């Protein structure tokens, strides 16, 4: 990298390098627009399985950190072991950008320091106490429905000083009872109601790399097994309150439920 380049020139070169290496699909571009163009404070994306949420998490984290000096970025998953398996073990995070932009990789801390002294750190929501205090410029919450509910209240104040942004990603929960599920629902409702926030839903089918014929087979099988709620939640990114956990999931209220008067009339005749 030429030392005579200004920081602004290096930032533009960094983005060019990043975009040369990666080709987002329309849904990912939509989320990126909310972050980088509209500059929303909170971005909440309900995503079907294999939509490509870990890609947008990596892209957004690198673009934010690689163009703002000394910016602390955190990618958080429910537990650190899961975070390492998805992002670190296969070098999905470390190799996302050309190595000339990386100053140091700390494998023990799962931390990547970039050319401009910004860093990206991977962690689990189970490490809540560690996140009380440090400033944060960009936060990614991946699979928020399974988070330790103490994490977000601990992280939120850390975003204030740097006017940081937060990106929430993941499939909807299967209930509205568990504390982590309630937190997911409340955050999505906040993002829907506030003008400086962004909320959107992206089914699995938006990813062009996902075979549509196989998606159809999965849908048909799940529906035939009385698990349409699984299809709607996991692949269509829709919240379904009860679904196949009902006592008689094969019964449809619109087809199999009748009024007392109609039943008595049938019995009479």
mmCIF file of C-alpha atoms in Angstrom:
data_model
loop_
_atom_site.group_PDB
_atom_site.id
_atom_site.type_symbol
_atom_site.label_atom_id
_atom_site.label_comp_id
_atom_site.label_asym_id
_atom_site.label_seq_id
_atom_site.Cartn_x
_atom_site.Cartn_y
_atom_site.Cartn_z
ATOM 1 C CA UNK A 1 0.000 0.000 0.000
ATOM 2 C CA UNK A 2 1.477 3.332 -1.042
ATOM 3 C CA UNK A 3 2.321 5.390 2.040
ATOM 4 C CA UNK A 4 1.840 8.690 0.203
ATOM 5 C CA UNK A 5 -1.898 8.077 -0.190
ATOM 6 C CA UNK A 6 -4.184 10.086 2.071
ATOM 7 C CA UNK A 7 -6.471 8.293 4.523
ATOM 8 C CA UNK A 8 -9.470 9.149 2.347
ATOM 9 C CA UNK A 9 -7.763 7.646 -0.708
ATOM 10 C CA UNK A 10 -6.886 4.523 1.263
ATOM 11 C CA UNK A 11 -10.507 4.235 2.394
ATOM 12 C CA UNK A 12 -11.708 4.319 -1.202
ATOM 13 C CA UNK A 13 -9.076 1.775 -2.199
ATOM 14 C CA UNK A 14 -10.139 -0.449 0.701
ATOM 15 C CA UNK A 15 -13.782 -0.406 -0.440
ATOM 16 C CA UNK A 16 -12.706 -1.134 -4.019
ATOM 17 C CA UNK A 17 -10.692 -4.139 -2.840
ATOM 18 C CA UNK A 18 -13.585 -5.363 -0.714
ATOM 19 C CA UNK A 19 -16.069 -5.097 -3.559
ATOM 20 C CA UNK A 20 -13.727 -6.787 -6.034
ATOM 21 C CA UNK A 21 -13.585 -9.854 -3.786
ATOM 22 C CA UNK A 22 -17.318 -10.103 -3.047
ATOM 23 C CA UNK A 23 -20.573 -9.950 -4.981
ATOM 24 C CA UNK A 24 -23.668 -9.335 -2.811
ATOM 25 C CA UNK A 25 -27.147 -10.411 -3.846
ATOM 26 C CA UNK A 26 -30.086 -7.919 -3.760
ATOM 27 C CA UNK A 27 -31.155 -8.680 -0.192
ATOM 28 C CA UNK A 28 -27.625 -8.176 1.130
ATOM 29 C CA UNK A 29 -27.342 -4.937 -0.840
ATOM 30 C CA UNK A 30 -30.594 -3.776 0.762
ATOM 31 C CA UNK A 31 -29.123 -4.243 4.249
ATOM 32 C CA UNK A 32 -25.875 -2.566 3.185
ATOM 33 C CA UNK A 33 -27.825 0.448 1.918
ATOM 34 C CA UNK A 34 -29.526 0.814 5.305
ATOM 35 C CA UNK A 35 -26.128 0.759 7.046
ATOM 36 C CA UNK A 36 -23.895 2.821 4.753
ATOM 37 C CA UNK A 37 -26.230 5.086 2.777
ATOM 38 C CA UNK A 38 -29.210 5.665 5.055
ATOM 39 C CA UNK A 39 -26.992 5.294 8.151
ATOM 40 C CA UNK A 40 -29.719 3.774 10.297
ATOM 41 C CA UNK A 41 -29.015 3.435 13.998
ATOM 42 C CA UNK A 42 -30.510 -0.059 14.372
ATOM 43 C CA UNK A 43 -30.860 -2.484 11.474
ATOM 44 C CA UNK A 44 -32.937 -5.626 12.037
ATOM 45 C CA UNK A 45 -33.004 -8.308 9.319
ATOM 46 C CA UNK A 46 -35.216 -11.358 9.765
ATOM 47 C CA UNK A 47 -33.465 -13.931 7.591
ATOM 48 C CA UNK A 48 -34.352 -17.375 6.329
ATOM 49 C CA UNK A 49 -31.739 -20.122 6.561
ATOM 50 C CA UNK A 50 -28.871 -19.752 4.062
ATOM 51 C CA UNK A 51 -29.948 -16.233 3.128
ATOM 52 C CA UNK A 52 -26.313 -15.186 3.579
ATOM 53 C CA UNK A 53 -26.473 -13.373 6.899
ATOM 54 C CA UNK A 54 -22.929 -14.273 7.963
ATOM 55 C CA UNK A 55 -21.694 -12.757 4.690
ATOM 56 C CA UNK A 56 -23.384 -9.417 5.315
ATOM 57 C CA UNK A 57 -22.148 -9.539 8.916
ATOM 58 C CA UNK A 58 -18.564 -9.898 7.691
ATOM 59 C CA UNK A 59 -18.907 -7.372 4.868
ATOM 60 C CA UNK A 60 -20.506 -4.709 7.053
ATOM 61 C CA UNK A 61 -17.951 -5.248 9.822
ATOM 62 C CA UNK A 62 -14.994 -4.908 7.469
ATOM 63 C CA UNK A 63 -16.401 -1.932 5.599
ATOM 64 C CA UNK A 64 -17.166 -0.060 8.822
ATOM 65 C CA UNK A 65 -13.832 -0.869 10.464
ATOM 66 C CA UNK A 66 -11.742 -0.505 7.319
ATOM 67 C CA UNK A 67 -12.945 3.038 6.629
ATOM 68 C CA UNK A 68 -13.018 4.522 10.144
ATOM 69 C CA UNK A 69 -9.845 4.743 12.180
ATOM 70 C CA UNK A 70 -9.709 3.066 15.584
ATOM 71 C CA UNK A 71 -13.275 1.794 15.318
ATOM 72 C CA UNK A 72 -14.142 -1.110 17.670
ATOM 73 C CA UNK A 73 -16.433 -3.663 15.957
ATOM 74 C CA UNK A 74 -17.970 -6.700 17.644
ATOM 75 C CA UNK A 75 -19.610 -9.702 15.993
ATOM 76 C CA UNK A 76 -21.532 -11.576 18.677
ATOM 77 C CA UNK A 77 -23.223 -14.978 18.450
ATOM 78 C CA UNK A 78 -25.120 -16.804 21.215
ATOM 79 C CA UNK A 79 -21.974 -18.616 22.449
ATOM 80 C CA UNK A 80 -18.291 -18.202 21.611
ATOM 81 C CA UNK A 81 -17.909 -21.838 20.534
ATOM 82 C CA UNK A 82 -20.588 -21.319 17.875
ATOM 83 C CA UNK A 83 -18.972 -18.052 16.771
ATOM 84 C CA UNK A 84 -15.603 -19.736 16.311
ATOM 85 C CA UNK A 85 -17.109 -22.620 14.363
ATOM 86 C CA UNK A 86 -18.998 -20.370 11.928
ATOM 87 C CA UNK A 87 -16.612 -17.439 11.495
ATOM 88 C CA UNK A 88 -13.134 -18.410 12.710
ATOM 89 C CA UNK A 89 -12.370 -22.118 12.257
ATOM 90 C CA UNK A 90 -12.701 -22.048 8.461
ATOM 91 C CA UNK A 91 -11.091 -18.573 8.263
ATOM 92 C CA UNK A 92 -14.343 -17.100 6.971
ATOM 93 C CA UNK A 93 -13.571 -13.885 8.844
ATOM 94 C CA UNK A 94 -9.775 -13.749 8.583
ATOM 95 C CA UNK A 95 -9.644 -14.231 4.793
ATOM 96 C CA UNK A 96 -12.549 -11.951 3.890
ATOM 97 C CA UNK A 97 -10.251 -9.099 2.825
ATOM 98 C CA UNK A 98 -6.812 -8.996 1.188
ATOM 99 C CA UNK A 99 -4.108 -9.522 3.861
ATOM 100 C CA UNK A 100 -2.441 -6.192 3.028
ATOM 101 C CA UNK A 101 -5.211 -4.484 4.995
ATOM 102 C CA UNK A 102 -4.687 -6.629 8.099
ATOM 103 C CA UNK A 103 -2.090 -5.585 10.643
ATOM 104 C CA UNK A 104 -2.507 -8.441 13.119
ATOM 105 C CA UNK A 105 -4.647 -11.511 13.832
ATOM 106 C CA UNK A 106 -4.932 -12.618 17.450
ATOM 107 C CA UNK A 107 -6.223 -16.190 17.348
ATOM 108 C CA UNK A 108 -6.536 -16.531 21.114
ATOM 109 C CA UNK A 109 -8.785 -13.459 21.358
ATOM 110 C CA UNK A 110 -10.467 -13.887 17.940
ATOM 111 C CA UNK A 111 -9.518 -10.299 17.152
ATOM 112 C CA UNK A 112 -8.422 -8.824 13.797
ATOM 113 C CA UNK A 113 -6.635 -5.473 13.832
ATOM 114 C CA UNK A 114 -6.747 -3.557 10.551
ATOM 115 C CA UNK A 115 -4.378 -1.107 8.880
ATOM 116 C CA UNK A 116 -6.055 1.925 10.512
ATOM 117 C CA UNK A 117 -5.972 0.523 14.078
ATOM 118 C CA UNK A 118 -9.642 -0.465 13.974
ATOM 119 C CA UNK A 119 -10.452 -3.994 15.059
ATOM 120 C CA UNK A 120 -13.092 -6.681 14.602
ATOM 121 C CA UNK A 121 -13.650 -8.983 17.546
ATOM 122 C CA UNK A 122 -15.658 -12.208 17.603
ATOM 123 C CA UNK A 123 -17.362 -13.271 20.824
ATOM 124 C CA UNK A 124 -20.358 -14.997 22.426
ATOM 125 C CA UNK A 125 -23.297 -13.453 24.271
ATOM 126 C CA UNK A 126 -22.409 -15.728 27.180
ATOM 127 C CA UNK A 127 -19.405 -13.457 27.833
ATOM 128 C CA UNK A 128 -21.655 -10.610 28.962
ATOM 129 C CA UNK A 129 -19.515 -9.103 31.721
ATOM 130 C CA UNK A 130 -16.623 -8.539 29.321
ATOM 131 C CA UNK A 131 -18.837 -6.225 27.271
ATOM 132 C CA UNK A 132 -19.731 -3.843 30.081
ATOM 133 C CA UNK A 133 -17.759 -0.686 29.431
ATOM 134 C CA UNK A 134 -15.696 -0.917 26.201
ATOM 135 C CA UNK A 135 -16.768 1.507 23.488
ATOM 136 C CA UNK A 136 -18.293 0.024 20.343
ATOM 137 C CA UNK A 137 -18.580 1.608 16.909
ATOM 138 C CA UNK A 138 -20.392 -1.235 15.182
ATOM 139 C CA UNK A 139 -22.220 -4.196 16.689
ATOM 140 C CA UNK A 140 -23.473 -7.325 14.916
ATOM 141 C CA UNK A 141 -25.860 -9.626 16.789
ATOM 142 C CA UNK A 142 -26.121 -12.902 14.860
ATOM 143 C CA UNK A 143 -29.045 -15.188 15.872
ATOM 144 C CA UNK A 144 -30.406 -12.777 18.463
ATOM 145 C CA UNK A 145 -33.262 -15.118 19.357
ATOM 146 C CA UNK A 146 -30.786 -17.332 21.266
ATOM 147 C CA UNK A 147 -28.825 -14.567 23.009
ATOM 148 C CA UNK A 148 -28.172 -14.294 26.695
ATOM 149 C CA UNK A 149 -30.664 -11.510 27.421
ATOM 150 C CA UNK A 150 -28.083 -9.625 29.513
ATOM 151 C CA UNK A 151 -25.835 -8.978 26.506
ATOM 152 C CA UNK A 152 -27.772 -6.284 24.632
ATOM 153 C CA UNK A 153 -28.516 -4.122 27.725
ATOM 154 C CA UNK A 154 -24.785 -4.337 28.511
ATOM 155 C CA UNK A 155 -23.725 -3.478 24.940
ATOM 156 C CA UNK A 156 -26.220 -0.678 24.185
ATOM 157 C CA UNK A 157 -24.509 2.040 26.300
ATOM 158 C CA UNK A 158 -21.192 1.197 24.610
ATOM 159 C CA UNK A 159 -22.564 2.489 21.291
ATOM 160 C CA UNK A 160 -23.498 5.944 22.578
ATOM 161 C CA UNK A 161 -20.158 7.788 22.574
ATOM 162 C CA UNK A 162 -19.222 6.773 19.020
ATOM 163 C CA UNK A 163 -22.842 6.971 17.793
ATOM 164 C CA UNK A 164 -22.409 3.355 16.808
ATOM 165 C CA UNK A 165 -24.760 1.276 14.689
ATOM 166 C CA UNK A 166 -26.162 -2.167 15.468
ATOM 167 C CA UNK A 167 -27.081 -4.901 13.000
ATOM 168 C CA UNK A 168 -29.346 -7.722 14.196
ATOM 169 C CA UNK A 169 -29.629 -10.886 12.104
ATOM 170 C CA UNK A 170 -31.362 -14.235 12.415
ATOM 171 C CA UNK A 171 -34.413 -16.404 12.006
ATOM 172 C CA UNK A 172 -37.474 -15.646 14.185
ATOM 173 C CA UNK A 173 -37.998 -17.548 17.466
ATOM 174 C CA UNK A 174 -40.525 -20.370 17.774
ATOM 175 C CA UNK A 175 -42.350 -18.760 20.710
ATOM 176 C CA UNK A 176 -43.050 -15.462 22.420
ATOM 177 C CA UNK A 177 -42.559 -16.747 25.949
ATOM 178 C CA UNK A 178 -38.848 -17.344 26.534
ATOM 179 C CA UNK A 179 -36.904 -14.209 27.573
ATOM 180 C CA UNK A 180 -34.545 -14.376 24.578
ATOM 181 C CA UNK A 181 -37.498 -14.735 22.188
ATOM 182 C CA UNK A 182 -39.258 -11.780 23.794
ATOM 183 C CA UNK A 183 -36.117 -9.678 23.459
ATOM 184 C CA UNK A 184 -35.934 -10.543 19.741
ATOM 185 C CA UNK A 185 -39.582 -9.543 19.242
ATOM 186 C CA UNK A 186 -39.257 -6.281 21.183
ATOM 187 C CA UNK A 187 -36.134 -5.247 19.276
ATOM 188 C CA UNK A 188 -37.801 -5.973 15.944
ATOM 189 C CA UNK A 189 -40.839 -3.924 17.027
ATOM 190 C CA UNK A 190 -38.549 -1.038 18.015
ATOM 191 C CA UNK A 191 -36.870 -1.156 14.602
ATOM 192 C CA UNK A 192 -40.262 -1.142 12.912
ATOM 193 C CA UNK A 193 -41.545 1.885 14.804
ATOM 194 C CA UNK A 194 -38.502 4.193 14.942
ATOM 195 C CA UNK A 195 -37.598 6.370 11.947
ATOM 196 C CA UNK A 196 -33.849 6.003 12.485
ATOM 197 C CA UNK A 197 -34.144 2.201 12.373
ATOM 198 C CA UNK A 198 -34.618 -0.374 9.634
ATOM 199 C CA UNK A 199 -36.613 -3.631 9.659
ATOM 200 C CA UNK A 200 -36.933 -6.121 6.803
ATOM 201 C CA UNK A 201 -37.652 -9.777 6.137
ATOM 202 C CA UNK A 202 -35.601 -11.889 3.725
ATOM 203 C CA UNK A 203 -36.590 -15.473 2.802
ATOM 204 C CA UNK A 204 -34.004 -18.101 1.928
ATOM 205 C CA UNK A 205 -35.060 -17.906 -1.718
ATOM 206 C CA UNK A 206 -33.490 -14.437 -2.048
ATOM 207 C CA UNK A 207 -30.055 -16.047 -2.144
ATOM 208 C CA UNK A 208 -29.453 -17.050 -5.793
ATOM 209 C CA UNK A 209 -26.981 -19.701 -4.645
ATOM 210 C CA UNK A 210 -29.762 -21.656 -2.908
ATOM 211 C CA UNK A 211 -31.289 -24.258 -5.314
ATOM 212 C CA UNK A 212 -34.950 -23.351 -5.689
ATOM 213 C CA UNK A 213 -35.964 -26.917 -6.565
ATOM 214 C CA UNK A 214 -34.512 -28.213 -3.289
ATOM 215 C CA UNK A 215 -36.262 -25.449 -1.355
ATOM 216 C CA UNK A 216 -39.552 -26.580 -2.884
ATOM 217 C CA UNK A 217 -38.891 -30.184 -1.806
ATOM 218 C CA UNK A 218 -38.149 -29.049 1.741
ATOM 219 C CA UNK A 219 -41.331 -26.964 1.783
ATOM 220 C CA UNK A 220 -43.505 -29.816 0.483
ATOM 221 C CA UNK A 221 -42.039 -32.300 2.968
ATOM 222 C CA UNK A 222 -42.472 -30.009 5.969
ATOM 223 C CA UNK A 223 -46.051 -29.129 5.046
ATOM 224 C CA UNK A 224 -46.910 -32.810 4.480
ATOM 225 C CA UNK A 225 -45.537 -33.577 7.966
ATOM 226 C CA UNK A 226 -47.691 -30.879 9.566
ATOM 227 C CA UNK A 227 -44.682 -28.601 10.075
ATOM 228 C CA UNK A 228 -45.611 -25.655 7.918
ATOM 229 C CA UNK A 229 -44.611 -23.390 10.797
ATOM 230 C CA UNK A 230 -41.032 -24.676 10.491
ATOM 231 C CA UNK A 231 -41.043 -23.783 6.805
ATOM 232 C CA UNK A 232 -42.445 -20.315 7.492
ATOM 233 C CA UNK A 233 -40.034 -19.609 10.330
ATOM 234 C CA UNK A 234 -36.777 -21.174 9.116
ATOM 235 C CA UNK A 235 -37.050 -20.455 5.386
ATOM 236 C CA UNK A 236 -39.567 -17.613 5.007
ATOM 237 C CA UNK A 237 -38.353 -15.685 8.096
ATOM 238 C CA UNK A 238 -41.887 -15.330 9.472
ATOM 239 C CA UNK A 239 -42.814 -15.471 13.134
ATOM 240 C CA UNK A 240 -45.313 -18.278 13.829
ATOM 241 C CA UNK A 241 -46.616 -18.312 17.375
ATOM 242 C CA UNK A 242 -47.316 -22.035 17.926
ATOM 243 C CA UNK A 243 -47.367 -24.133 14.770
ATOM 244 C CA UNK A 244 -46.733 -27.863 14.930
ATOM 245 C CA UNK A 245 -46.377 -27.689 18.707
ATOM 246 C CA UNK A 246 -50.139 -27.467 18.928
ATOM 247 C CA UNK A 247 -51.841 -30.623 20.212
ATOM 248 C CA UNK A 248 -53.482 -31.296 16.845
ATOM 249 C CA UNK A 249 -51.266 -29.518 14.284
ATOM 250 C CA UNK A 250 -52.950 -31.225 11.311
ATOM 251 C CA UNK A 251 -56.218 -29.386 12.012
ATOM 252 C CA UNK A 252 -56.818 -26.092 10.244
ATOM 253 C CA UNK A 253 -59.065 -23.661 12.131
ATOM 254 C CA UNK A 254 -60.630 -22.434 8.900
ATOM 255 C CA UNK A 255 -61.494 -25.959 7.733
ATOM 256 C CA UNK A 256 -62.044 -28.101 10.809
ATOM 257 C CA UNK A 257 -63.594 -25.813 13.431
ATOM 258 C CA UNK A 258 -67.372 -25.308 13.459
ATOM 259 C CA UNK A 259 -69.809 -23.429 15.632
ATOM 260 C CA UNK A 260 -71.861 -25.224 18.283
ATOM 261 C CA UNK A 261 -75.060 -24.526 16.341
ATOM 262 C CA UNK A 262 -73.710 -26.089 13.131
ATOM 263 C CA UNK A 263 -72.532 -29.210 14.953
ATOM 264 C CA UNK A 264 -75.880 -29.661 16.719
ATOM 265 C CA UNK A 265 -77.688 -29.176 13.429
ATOM 266 C CA UNK A 266 -75.590 -31.957 11.850
ATOM 267 C CA UNK A 267 -76.259 -34.274 14.787
ATOM 268 C CA UNK A 268 -79.985 -33.608 14.618
ATOM 269 C CA UNK A 269 -80.282 -34.570 10.986
#
